[in-house]
XYZ file of C-alpha atoms in Angstrom:
91
model
C -104.086 56.655 100.591
C -101.619 55.190 103.050
C -100.151 57.369 105.809
C -96.638 56.798 104.441
C -97.596 58.008 100.969
C -99.520 60.957 102.390
C -96.543 61.966 104.516
C -94.154 61.615 101.579
C -96.354 63.814 99.397
C -96.636 66.434 102.131
C -92.883 66.443 102.726
C -92.218 66.659 98.985
C -94.504 69.659 98.566
C -92.899 71.440 101.537
C -89.420 70.840 100.138
C -90.512 72.059 96.703
C -91.882 75.190 98.381
C -88.574 75.736 100.153
C -86.733 75.290 96.842
C -88.979 77.872 95.182
C -88.300 80.348 98.011
C -84.556 79.814 97.649
C -84.813 80.322 93.880
C -86.814 83.510 94.415
C -84.025 84.713 96.674
C -81.475 83.848 93.991
C -83.580 85.638 91.379
C -83.788 88.815 93.458
C -80.240 88.829 94.827
C -78.298 86.965 92.118
C -74.890 88.435 91.421
C -75.343 88.184 87.648
C -78.030 88.029 85.000
C -77.206 84.375 84.335
C -78.030 83.514 87.945
C -81.381 85.256 87.635
C -82.250 83.430 84.415
C -81.242 80.099 85.935
C -83.424 80.859 88.980
C -86.424 81.620 86.757
C -85.899 78.348 84.885
C -85.606 76.417 88.128
C -88.789 78.009 89.483
C -90.611 76.920 86.335
C -89.348 73.332 86.612
C -90.171 73.113 90.310
C -93.629 74.533 89.605
C -94.237 71.785 87.072
C -93.120 69.195 89.615
C -95.514 70.642 92.188
C -98.340 70.431 89.655
C -97.502 66.798 88.872
C -97.341 65.800 92.521
C -100.616 67.575 93.279
C -102.355 66.029 90.278
C -101.227 62.528 91.187
C -102.008 63.012 94.867
C -105.586 64.135 94.227
C -106.368 61.389 91.709
C -105.096 58.506 93.817
C -106.315 55.837 93.225
C -107.448 56.314 89.673
C -111.168 55.658 89.487
C -111.607 55.871 85.728
C -113.317 52.898 84.116
C -110.968 50.387 82.572
C -110.885 50.355 78.767
C -112.269 47.405 76.902
C -109.800 44.659 76.383
C -107.879 44.430 73.156
C -109.070 40.865 72.673
C -112.711 41.939 72.679
C -112.013 44.568 70.026
C -110.043 42.095 67.939
C -112.902 39.604 68.198
C -115.397 42.178 66.927
C -113.075 43.074 64.069
C -112.756 39.411 63.068
C -116.508 39.085 63.189
C -116.992 42.092 60.926
C -114.345 40.950 58.483
C -115.654 37.401 58.318
C -119.252 38.537 57.911
C -118.466 40.851 55.000
C -119.020 39.521 51.532
C -115.745 40.432 49.869
C -114.670 38.158 47.085
C -111.402 37.827 45.221
C -112.917 39.639 42.243
C -113.542 42.784 44.349
C -109.862 43.033 45.256
């Protein structure tokens, strides 16, 4: 992972943490119930963003094997269809 990307991910996670702390403050000290509910919703959304950033940061680059090409599958399907003995009477 490049130093620029690593720094951006670190900065993003720190800012998300700061946002969660500010939302916790709003949840505890909100002047109304609507503010508290909005803070809980925002904490949930920010938590999901943190999870997405962490998931993408730990799986970079993706090392999963590439799927077989569509052309290879289509070629096998043509082979199976052409090798079957279906006649017009069977249809």
